[in-house]
Short mmCIF file of N, CA and C in Angstrom, two decimals:
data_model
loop_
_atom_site.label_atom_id
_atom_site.label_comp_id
_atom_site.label_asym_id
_atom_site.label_seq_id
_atom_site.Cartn_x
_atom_site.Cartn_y
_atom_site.Cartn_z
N UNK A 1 17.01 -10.43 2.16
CA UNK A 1 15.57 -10.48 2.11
C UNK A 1 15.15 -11.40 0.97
N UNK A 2 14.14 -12.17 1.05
CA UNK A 2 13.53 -13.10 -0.03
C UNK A 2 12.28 -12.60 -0.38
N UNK A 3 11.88 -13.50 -1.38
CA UNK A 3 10.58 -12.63 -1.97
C UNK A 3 9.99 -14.04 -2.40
N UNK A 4 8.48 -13.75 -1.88
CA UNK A 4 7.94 -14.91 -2.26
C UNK A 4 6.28 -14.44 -2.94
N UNK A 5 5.23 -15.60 -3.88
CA UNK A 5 4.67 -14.63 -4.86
C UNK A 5 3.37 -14.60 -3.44
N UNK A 6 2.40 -13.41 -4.09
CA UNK A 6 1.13 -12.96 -3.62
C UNK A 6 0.35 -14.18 -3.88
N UNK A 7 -0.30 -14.04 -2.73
CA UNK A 7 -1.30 -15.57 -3.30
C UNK A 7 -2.85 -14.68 -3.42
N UNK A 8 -2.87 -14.72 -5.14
CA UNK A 8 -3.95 -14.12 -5.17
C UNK A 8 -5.32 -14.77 -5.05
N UNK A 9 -5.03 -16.01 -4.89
CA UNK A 9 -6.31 -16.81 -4.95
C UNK A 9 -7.07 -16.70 -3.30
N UNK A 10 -5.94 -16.69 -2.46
CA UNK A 10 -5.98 -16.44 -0.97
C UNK A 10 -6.88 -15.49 -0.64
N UNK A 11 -6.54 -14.17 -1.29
CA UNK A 11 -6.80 -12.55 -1.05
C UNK A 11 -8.29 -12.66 -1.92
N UNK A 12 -8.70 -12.96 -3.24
CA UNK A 12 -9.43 -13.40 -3.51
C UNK A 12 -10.92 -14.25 -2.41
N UNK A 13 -10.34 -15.12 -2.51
CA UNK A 13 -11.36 -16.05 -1.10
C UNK A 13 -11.63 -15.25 -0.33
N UNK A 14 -10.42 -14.06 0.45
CA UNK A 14 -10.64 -13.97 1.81
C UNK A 14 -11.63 -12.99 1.11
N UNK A 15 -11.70 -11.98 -0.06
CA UNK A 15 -12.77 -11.13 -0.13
C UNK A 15 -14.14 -11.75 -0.04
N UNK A 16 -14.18 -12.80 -0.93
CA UNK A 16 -15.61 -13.14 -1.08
C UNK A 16 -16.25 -13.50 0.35
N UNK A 17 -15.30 -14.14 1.16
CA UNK A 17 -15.68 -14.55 2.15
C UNK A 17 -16.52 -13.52 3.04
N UNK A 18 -15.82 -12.34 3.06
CA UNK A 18 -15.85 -11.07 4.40
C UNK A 18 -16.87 -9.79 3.39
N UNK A 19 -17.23 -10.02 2.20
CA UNK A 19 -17.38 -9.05 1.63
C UNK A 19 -18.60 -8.17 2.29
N UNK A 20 -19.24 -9.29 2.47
CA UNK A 20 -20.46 -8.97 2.87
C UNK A 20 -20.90 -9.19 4.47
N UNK A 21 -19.79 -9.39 5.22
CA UNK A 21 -19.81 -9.10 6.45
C UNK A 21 -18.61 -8.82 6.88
N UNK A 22 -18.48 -8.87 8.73
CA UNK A 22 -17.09 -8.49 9.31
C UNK A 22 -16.43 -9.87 10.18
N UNK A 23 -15.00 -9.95 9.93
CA UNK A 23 -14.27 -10.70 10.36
C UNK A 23 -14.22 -10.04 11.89
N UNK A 24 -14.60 -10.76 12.75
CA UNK A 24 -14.52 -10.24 14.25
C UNK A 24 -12.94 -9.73 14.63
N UNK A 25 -11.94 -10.49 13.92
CA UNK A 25 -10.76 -10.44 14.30
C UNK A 25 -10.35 -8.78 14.17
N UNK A 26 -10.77 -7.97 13.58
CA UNK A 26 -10.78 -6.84 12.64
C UNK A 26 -11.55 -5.72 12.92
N UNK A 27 -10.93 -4.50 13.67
CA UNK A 27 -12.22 -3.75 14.10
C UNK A 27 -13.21 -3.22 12.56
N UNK A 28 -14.23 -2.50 12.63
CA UNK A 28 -15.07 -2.56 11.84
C UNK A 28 -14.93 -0.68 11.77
N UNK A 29 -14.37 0.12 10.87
CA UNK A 29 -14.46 1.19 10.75
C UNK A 29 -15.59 2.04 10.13
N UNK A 30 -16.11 1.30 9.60
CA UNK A 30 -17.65 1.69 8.98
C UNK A 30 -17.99 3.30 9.57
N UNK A 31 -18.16 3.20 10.80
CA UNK A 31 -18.95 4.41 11.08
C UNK A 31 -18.00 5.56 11.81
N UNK A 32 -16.46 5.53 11.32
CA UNK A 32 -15.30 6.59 11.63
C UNK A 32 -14.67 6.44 10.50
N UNK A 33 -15.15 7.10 9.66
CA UNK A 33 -14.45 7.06 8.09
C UNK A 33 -14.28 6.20 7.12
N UNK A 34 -14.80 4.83 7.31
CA UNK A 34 -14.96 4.06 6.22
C UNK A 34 -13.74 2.96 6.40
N UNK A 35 -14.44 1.60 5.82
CA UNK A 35 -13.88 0.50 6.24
C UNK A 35 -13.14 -0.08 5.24
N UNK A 36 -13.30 0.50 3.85
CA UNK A 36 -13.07 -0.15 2.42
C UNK A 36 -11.61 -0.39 2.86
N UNK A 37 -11.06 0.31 3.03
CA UNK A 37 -8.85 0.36 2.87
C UNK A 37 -8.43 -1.00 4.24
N UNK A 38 -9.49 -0.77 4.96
CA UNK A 38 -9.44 -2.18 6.47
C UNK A 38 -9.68 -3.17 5.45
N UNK A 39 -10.40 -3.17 4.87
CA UNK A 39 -11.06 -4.34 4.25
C UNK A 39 -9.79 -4.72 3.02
N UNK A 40 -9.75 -3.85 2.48
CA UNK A 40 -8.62 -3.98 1.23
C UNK A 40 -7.02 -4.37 1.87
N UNK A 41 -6.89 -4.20 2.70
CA UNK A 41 -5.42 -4.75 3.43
C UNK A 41 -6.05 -5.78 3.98
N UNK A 42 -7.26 -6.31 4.96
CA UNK A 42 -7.33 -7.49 5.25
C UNK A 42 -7.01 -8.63 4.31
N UNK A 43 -7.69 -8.21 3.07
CA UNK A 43 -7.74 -9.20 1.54
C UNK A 43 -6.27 -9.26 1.02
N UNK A 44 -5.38 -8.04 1.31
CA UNK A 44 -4.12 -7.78 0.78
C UNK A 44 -3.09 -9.26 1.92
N UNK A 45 -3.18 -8.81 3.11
CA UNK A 45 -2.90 -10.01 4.08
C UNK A 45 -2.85 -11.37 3.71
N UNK A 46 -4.13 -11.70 3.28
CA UNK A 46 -4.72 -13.12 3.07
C UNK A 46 -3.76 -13.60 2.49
N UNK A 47 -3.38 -12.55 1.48
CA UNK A 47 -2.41 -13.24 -0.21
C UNK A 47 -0.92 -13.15 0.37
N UNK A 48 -0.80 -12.25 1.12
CA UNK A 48 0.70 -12.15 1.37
C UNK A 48 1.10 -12.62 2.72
N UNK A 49 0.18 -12.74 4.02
CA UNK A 49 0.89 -13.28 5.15
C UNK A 49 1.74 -12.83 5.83
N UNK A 50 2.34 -11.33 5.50
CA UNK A 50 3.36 -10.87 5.96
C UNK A 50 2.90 -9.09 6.04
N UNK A 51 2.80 -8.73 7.09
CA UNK A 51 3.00 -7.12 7.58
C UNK A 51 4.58 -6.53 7.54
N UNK A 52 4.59 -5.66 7.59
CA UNK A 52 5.43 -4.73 8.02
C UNK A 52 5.24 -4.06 8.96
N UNK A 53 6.12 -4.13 9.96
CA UNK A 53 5.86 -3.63 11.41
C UNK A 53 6.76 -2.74 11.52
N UNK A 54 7.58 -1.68 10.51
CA UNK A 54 8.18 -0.52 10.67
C UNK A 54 7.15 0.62 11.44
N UNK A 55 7.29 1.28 12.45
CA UNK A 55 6.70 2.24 13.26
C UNK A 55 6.64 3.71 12.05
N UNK A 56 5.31 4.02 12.47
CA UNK A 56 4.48 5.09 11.16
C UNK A 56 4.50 4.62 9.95
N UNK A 57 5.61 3.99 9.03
CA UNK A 57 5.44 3.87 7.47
C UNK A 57 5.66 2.59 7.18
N UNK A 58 5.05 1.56 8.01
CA UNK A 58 5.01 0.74 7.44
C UNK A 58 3.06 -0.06 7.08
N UNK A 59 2.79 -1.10 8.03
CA UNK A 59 1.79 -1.86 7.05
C UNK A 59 1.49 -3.19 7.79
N UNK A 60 0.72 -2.92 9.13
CA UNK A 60 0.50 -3.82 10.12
C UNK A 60 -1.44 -3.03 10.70
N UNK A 61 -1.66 -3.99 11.30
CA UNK A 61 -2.57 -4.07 12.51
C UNK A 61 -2.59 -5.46 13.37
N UNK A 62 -2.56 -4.52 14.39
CA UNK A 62 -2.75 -5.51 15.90
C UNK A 62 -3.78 -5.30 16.67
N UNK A 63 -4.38 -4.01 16.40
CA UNK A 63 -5.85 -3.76 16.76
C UNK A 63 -6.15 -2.56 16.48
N UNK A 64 -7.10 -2.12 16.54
CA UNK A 64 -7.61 -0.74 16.27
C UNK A 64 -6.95 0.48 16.49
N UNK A 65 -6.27 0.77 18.07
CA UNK A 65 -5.50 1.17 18.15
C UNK A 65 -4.19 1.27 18.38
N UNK A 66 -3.72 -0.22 17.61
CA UNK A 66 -2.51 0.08 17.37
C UNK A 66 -2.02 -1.25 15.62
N UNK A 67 -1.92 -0.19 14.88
CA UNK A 67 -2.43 -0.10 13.70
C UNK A 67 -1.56 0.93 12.66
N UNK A 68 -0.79 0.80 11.78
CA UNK A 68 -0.64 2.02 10.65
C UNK A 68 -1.50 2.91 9.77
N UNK A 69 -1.27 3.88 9.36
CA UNK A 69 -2.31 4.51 8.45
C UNK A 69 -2.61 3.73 7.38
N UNK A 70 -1.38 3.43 6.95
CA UNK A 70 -1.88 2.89 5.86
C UNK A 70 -2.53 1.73 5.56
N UNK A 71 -2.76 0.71 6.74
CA UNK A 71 -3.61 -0.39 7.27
C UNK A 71 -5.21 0.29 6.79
N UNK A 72 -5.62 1.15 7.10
CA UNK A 72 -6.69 1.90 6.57
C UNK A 72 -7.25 3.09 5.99
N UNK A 73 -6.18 3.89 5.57
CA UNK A 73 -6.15 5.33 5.21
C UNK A 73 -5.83 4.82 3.53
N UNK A 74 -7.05 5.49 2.53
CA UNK A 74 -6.35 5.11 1.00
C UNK A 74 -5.49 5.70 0.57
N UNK A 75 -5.00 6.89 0.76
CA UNK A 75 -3.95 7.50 0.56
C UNK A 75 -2.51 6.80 0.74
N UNK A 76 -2.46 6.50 2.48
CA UNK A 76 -1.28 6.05 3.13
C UNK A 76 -1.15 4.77 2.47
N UNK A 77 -2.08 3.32 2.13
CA UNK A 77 -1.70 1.97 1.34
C UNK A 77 -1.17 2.28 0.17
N UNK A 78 -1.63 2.98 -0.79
CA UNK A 78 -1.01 3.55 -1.47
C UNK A 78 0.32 3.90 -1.70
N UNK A 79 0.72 4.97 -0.87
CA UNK A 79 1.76 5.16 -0.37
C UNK A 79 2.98 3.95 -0.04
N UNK A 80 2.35 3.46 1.05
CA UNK A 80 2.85 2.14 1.28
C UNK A 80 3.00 1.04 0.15
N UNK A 81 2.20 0.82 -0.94
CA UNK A 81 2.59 -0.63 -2.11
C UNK A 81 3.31 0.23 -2.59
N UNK A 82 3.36 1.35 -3.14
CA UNK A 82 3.95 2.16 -4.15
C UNK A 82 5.48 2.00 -3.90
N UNK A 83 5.71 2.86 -2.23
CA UNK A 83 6.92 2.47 -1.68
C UNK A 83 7.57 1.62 -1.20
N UNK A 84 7.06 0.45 -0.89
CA UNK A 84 7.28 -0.27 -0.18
C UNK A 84 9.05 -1.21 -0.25
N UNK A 85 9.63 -0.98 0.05
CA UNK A 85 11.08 -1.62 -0.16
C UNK A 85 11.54 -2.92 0.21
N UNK A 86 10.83 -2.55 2.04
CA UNK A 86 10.83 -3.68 2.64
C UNK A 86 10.27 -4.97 2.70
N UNK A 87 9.99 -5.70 3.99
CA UNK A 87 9.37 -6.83 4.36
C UNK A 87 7.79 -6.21 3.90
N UNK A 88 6.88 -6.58 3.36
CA UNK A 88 5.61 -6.77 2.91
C UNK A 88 5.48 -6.93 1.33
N UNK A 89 4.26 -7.29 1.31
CA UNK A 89 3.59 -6.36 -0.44
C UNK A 89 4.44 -5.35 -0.85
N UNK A 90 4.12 -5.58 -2.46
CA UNK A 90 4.49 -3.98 -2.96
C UNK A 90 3.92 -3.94 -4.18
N UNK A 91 3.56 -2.75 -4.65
CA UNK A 91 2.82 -2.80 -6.03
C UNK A 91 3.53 -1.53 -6.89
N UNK A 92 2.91 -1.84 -8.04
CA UNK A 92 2.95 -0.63 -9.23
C UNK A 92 1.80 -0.60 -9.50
N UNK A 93 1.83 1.02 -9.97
CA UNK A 93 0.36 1.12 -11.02
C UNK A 93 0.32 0.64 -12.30
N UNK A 94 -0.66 0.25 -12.79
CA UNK A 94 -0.70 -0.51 -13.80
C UNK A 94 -1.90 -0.22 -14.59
N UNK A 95 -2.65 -0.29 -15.92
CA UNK A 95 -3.33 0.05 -17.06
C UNK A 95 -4.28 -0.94 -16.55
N UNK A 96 -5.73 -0.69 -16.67
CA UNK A 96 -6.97 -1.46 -16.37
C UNK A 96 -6.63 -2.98 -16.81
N UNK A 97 -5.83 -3.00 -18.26
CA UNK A 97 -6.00 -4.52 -18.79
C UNK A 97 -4.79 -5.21 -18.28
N UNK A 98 -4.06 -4.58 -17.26
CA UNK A 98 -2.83 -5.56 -16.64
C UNK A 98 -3.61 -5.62 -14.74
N UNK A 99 -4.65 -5.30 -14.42
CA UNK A 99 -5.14 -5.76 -13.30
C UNK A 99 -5.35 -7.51 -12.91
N UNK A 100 -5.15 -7.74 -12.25
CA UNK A 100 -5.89 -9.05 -12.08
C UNK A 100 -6.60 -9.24 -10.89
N UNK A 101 -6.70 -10.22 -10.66
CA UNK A 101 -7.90 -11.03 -9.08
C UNK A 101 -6.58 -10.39 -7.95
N UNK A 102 -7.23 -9.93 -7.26
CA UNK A 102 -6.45 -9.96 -5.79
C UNK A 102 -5.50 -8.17 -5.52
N UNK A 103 -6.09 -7.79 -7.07
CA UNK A 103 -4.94 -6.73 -7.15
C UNK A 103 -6.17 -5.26 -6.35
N UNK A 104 -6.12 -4.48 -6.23
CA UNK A 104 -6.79 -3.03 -5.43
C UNK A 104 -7.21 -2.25 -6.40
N UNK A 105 -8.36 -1.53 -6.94
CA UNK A 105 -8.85 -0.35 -7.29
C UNK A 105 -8.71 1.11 -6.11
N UNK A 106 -8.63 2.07 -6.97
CA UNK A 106 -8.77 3.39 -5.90
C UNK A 106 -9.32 4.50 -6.48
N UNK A 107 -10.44 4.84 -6.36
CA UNK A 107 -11.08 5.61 -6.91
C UNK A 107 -10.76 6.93 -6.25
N UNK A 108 -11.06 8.31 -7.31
CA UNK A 108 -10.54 9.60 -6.27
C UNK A 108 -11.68 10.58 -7.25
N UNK A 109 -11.18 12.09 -6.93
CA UNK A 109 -11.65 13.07 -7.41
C UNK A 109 -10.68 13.91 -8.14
N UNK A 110 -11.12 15.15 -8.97
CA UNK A 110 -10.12 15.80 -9.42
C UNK A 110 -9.59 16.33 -8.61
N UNK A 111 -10.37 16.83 -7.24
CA UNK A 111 -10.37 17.96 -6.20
C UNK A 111 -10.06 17.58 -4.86
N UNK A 112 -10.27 16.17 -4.37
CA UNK A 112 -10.45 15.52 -2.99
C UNK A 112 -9.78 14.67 -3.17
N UNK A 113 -8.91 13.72 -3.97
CA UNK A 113 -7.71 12.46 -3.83
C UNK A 113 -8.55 11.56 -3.77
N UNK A 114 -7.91 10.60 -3.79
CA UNK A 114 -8.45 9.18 -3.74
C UNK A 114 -9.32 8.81 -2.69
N UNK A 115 -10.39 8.10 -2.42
CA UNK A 115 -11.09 8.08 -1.44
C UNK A 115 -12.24 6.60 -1.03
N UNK A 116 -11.70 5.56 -2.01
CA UNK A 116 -12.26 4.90 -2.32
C UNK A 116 -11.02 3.37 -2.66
N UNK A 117 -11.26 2.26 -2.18
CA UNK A 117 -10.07 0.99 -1.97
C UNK A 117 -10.76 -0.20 -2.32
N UNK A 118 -11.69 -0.71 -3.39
CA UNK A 118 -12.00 -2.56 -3.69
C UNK A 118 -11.13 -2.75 -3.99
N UNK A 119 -11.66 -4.37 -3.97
CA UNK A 119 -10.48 -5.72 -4.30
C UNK A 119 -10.65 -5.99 -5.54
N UNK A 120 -10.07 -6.20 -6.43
CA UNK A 120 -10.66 -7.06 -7.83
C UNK A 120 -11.22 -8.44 -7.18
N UNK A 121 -11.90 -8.80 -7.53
CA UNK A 121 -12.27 -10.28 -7.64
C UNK A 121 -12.31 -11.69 -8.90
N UNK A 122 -12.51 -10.91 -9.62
CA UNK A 122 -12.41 -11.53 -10.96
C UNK A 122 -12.13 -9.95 -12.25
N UNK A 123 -11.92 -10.46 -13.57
CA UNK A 123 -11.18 -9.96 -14.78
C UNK A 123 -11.74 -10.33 -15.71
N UNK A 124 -12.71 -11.13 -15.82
CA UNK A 124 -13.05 -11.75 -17.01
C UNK A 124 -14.69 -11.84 -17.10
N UNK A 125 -15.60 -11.87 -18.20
CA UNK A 125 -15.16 -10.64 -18.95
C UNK A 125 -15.22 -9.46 -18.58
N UNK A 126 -15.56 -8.59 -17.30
CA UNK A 126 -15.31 -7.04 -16.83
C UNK A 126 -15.17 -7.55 -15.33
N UNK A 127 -13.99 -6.44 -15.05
CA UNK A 127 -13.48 -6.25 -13.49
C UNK A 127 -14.61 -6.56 -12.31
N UNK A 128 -14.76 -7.20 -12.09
CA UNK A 128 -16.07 -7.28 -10.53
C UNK A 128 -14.55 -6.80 -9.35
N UNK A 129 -15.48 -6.23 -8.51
CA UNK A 129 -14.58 -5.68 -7.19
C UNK A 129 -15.44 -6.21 -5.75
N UNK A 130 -14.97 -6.54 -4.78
CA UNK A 130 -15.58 -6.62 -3.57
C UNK A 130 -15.29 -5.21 -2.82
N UNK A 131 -15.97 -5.12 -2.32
CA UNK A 131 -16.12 -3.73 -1.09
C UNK A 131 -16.59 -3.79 0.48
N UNK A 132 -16.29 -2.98 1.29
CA UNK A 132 -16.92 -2.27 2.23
C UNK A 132 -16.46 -1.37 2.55
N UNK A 133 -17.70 -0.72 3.37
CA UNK A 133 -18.60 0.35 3.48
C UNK A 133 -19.75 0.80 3.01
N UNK A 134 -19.13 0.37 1.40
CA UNK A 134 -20.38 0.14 0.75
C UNK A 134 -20.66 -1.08 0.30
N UNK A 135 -20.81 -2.06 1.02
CA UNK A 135 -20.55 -3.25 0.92
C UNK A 135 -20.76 -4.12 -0.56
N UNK A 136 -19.69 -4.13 -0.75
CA UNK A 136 -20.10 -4.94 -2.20
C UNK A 136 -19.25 -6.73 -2.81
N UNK A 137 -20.09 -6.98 -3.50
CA UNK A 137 -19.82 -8.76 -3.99
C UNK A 137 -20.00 -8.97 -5.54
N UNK A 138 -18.71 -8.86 -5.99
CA UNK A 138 -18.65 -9.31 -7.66
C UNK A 138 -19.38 -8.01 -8.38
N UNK A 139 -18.92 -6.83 -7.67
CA UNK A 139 -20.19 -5.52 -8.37
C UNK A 139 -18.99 -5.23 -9.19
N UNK A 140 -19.62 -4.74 -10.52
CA UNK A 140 -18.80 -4.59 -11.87
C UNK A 140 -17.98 -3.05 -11.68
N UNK A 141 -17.01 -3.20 -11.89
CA UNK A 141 -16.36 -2.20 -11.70
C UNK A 141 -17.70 -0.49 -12.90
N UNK A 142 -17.84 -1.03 -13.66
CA UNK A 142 -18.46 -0.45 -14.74
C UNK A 142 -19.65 0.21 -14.05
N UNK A 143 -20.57 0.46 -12.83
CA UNK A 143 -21.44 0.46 -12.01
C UNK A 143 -21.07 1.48 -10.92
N UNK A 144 -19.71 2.05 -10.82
CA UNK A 144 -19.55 3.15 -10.02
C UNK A 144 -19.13 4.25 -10.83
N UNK A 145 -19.56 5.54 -9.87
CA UNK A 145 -18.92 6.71 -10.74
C UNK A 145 -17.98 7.23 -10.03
N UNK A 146 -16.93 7.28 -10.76
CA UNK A 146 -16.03 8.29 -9.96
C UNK A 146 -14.97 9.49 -11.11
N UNK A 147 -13.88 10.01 -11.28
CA UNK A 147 -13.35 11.00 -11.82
C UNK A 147 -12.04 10.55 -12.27
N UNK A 148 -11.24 9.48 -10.89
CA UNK A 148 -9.81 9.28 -10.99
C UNK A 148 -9.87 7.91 -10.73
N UNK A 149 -9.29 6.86 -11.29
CA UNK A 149 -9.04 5.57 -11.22
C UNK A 149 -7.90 5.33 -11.40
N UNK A 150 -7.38 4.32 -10.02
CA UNK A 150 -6.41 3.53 -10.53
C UNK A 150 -6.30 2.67 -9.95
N UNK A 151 -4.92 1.47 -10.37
CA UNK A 151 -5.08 0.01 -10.29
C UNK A 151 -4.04 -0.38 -9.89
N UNK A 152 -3.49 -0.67 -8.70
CA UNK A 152 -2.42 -1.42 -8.01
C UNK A 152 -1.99 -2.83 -8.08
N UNK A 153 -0.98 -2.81 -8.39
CA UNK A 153 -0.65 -4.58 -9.43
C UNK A 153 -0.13 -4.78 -8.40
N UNK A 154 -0.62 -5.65 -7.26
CA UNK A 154 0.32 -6.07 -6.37
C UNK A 154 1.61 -7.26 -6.84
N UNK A 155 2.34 -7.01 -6.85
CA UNK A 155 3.95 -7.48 -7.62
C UNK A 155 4.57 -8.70 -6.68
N UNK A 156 4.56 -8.49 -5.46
CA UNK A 156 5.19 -9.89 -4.32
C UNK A 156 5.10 -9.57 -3.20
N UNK A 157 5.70 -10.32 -2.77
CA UNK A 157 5.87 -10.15 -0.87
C UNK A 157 7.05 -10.11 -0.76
N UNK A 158 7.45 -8.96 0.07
CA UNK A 158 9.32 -9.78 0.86
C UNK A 158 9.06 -10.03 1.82
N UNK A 159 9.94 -11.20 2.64
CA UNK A 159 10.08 -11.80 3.68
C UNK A 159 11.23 -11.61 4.43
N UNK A 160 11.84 -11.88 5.46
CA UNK A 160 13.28 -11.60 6.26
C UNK A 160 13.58 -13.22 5.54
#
């Protein structure tokens, strides 16, 4: 297996691009649980070019219904960069000041888990994130409330 880097400038673009609307290619989950984690693997894609098409645990969509969890579930991407061994992305968690452009926020509760997936967009001088669901463009990370934060350093891609 080879490993080649994340193109964060890619994942980047593709946010700004879609932030504020929908890529047709891409069903639109908005109104069956929320689109942010669709949206956050679309942007994750851009940079890396490469799915994982392991059946249940891996890290693909081909359409709506047929699709991994973790393609849109924040829990399961999670899951998936954290673990990831194979052919795709993979990340670590990492401290607010080792985030960069292209890398994932996940906001949670003490009580309910994570529930919440932007993109960074920029780092300098405070985190801006793109979103949907709640659709958002360069909104400062500093501007949401939540309980549990964390920050997925996306690390590379493997390739076959």
């Amino acid at each position: 297996m080879q490993e080649i880097s994340y193109n964060r400038e890619a994942a980047v673009a593709y946010a700004r691009r879609w932030a504020l609307s929908r890529n047709p290619e891409y069903y639109n989950f908005e109104n069956i649980g929320g689109d942010c984690t669709n949206f956050a693997s679309q942007c994750i894609y851009a940079g890396a070019r490469t799915m994982n098409f392991t059946p249940v645990f891996g890290w693909y969509y081909r359409s709506s219904y047929d699709r991994t969890a973790s393609w849109t579930g924040v829990e399961y991407l999670y899951d998936f960069l954290i673990n990831n061994r194979g052919v795709g992305p993979y990340a670590r968690i990492v401290p607010q000041w080792e985030a960069k452009p292209g890398d994932i926020v996940q906001f949670g509760t003490e009580s309910g888990g994570f529930y919440h997936s932007p993109v960074i967009t920029a780092v300098m001088p405070a985190i801006l994130v793109a979103a949907h669901t709640y659709d958002a463009l360069d909104r400062p990370l500093t501007s949401y409330t939540y309980e549990l934060v964390r920050f997925l350093h996306i690390e590379g891609v493997r390739i076959k």
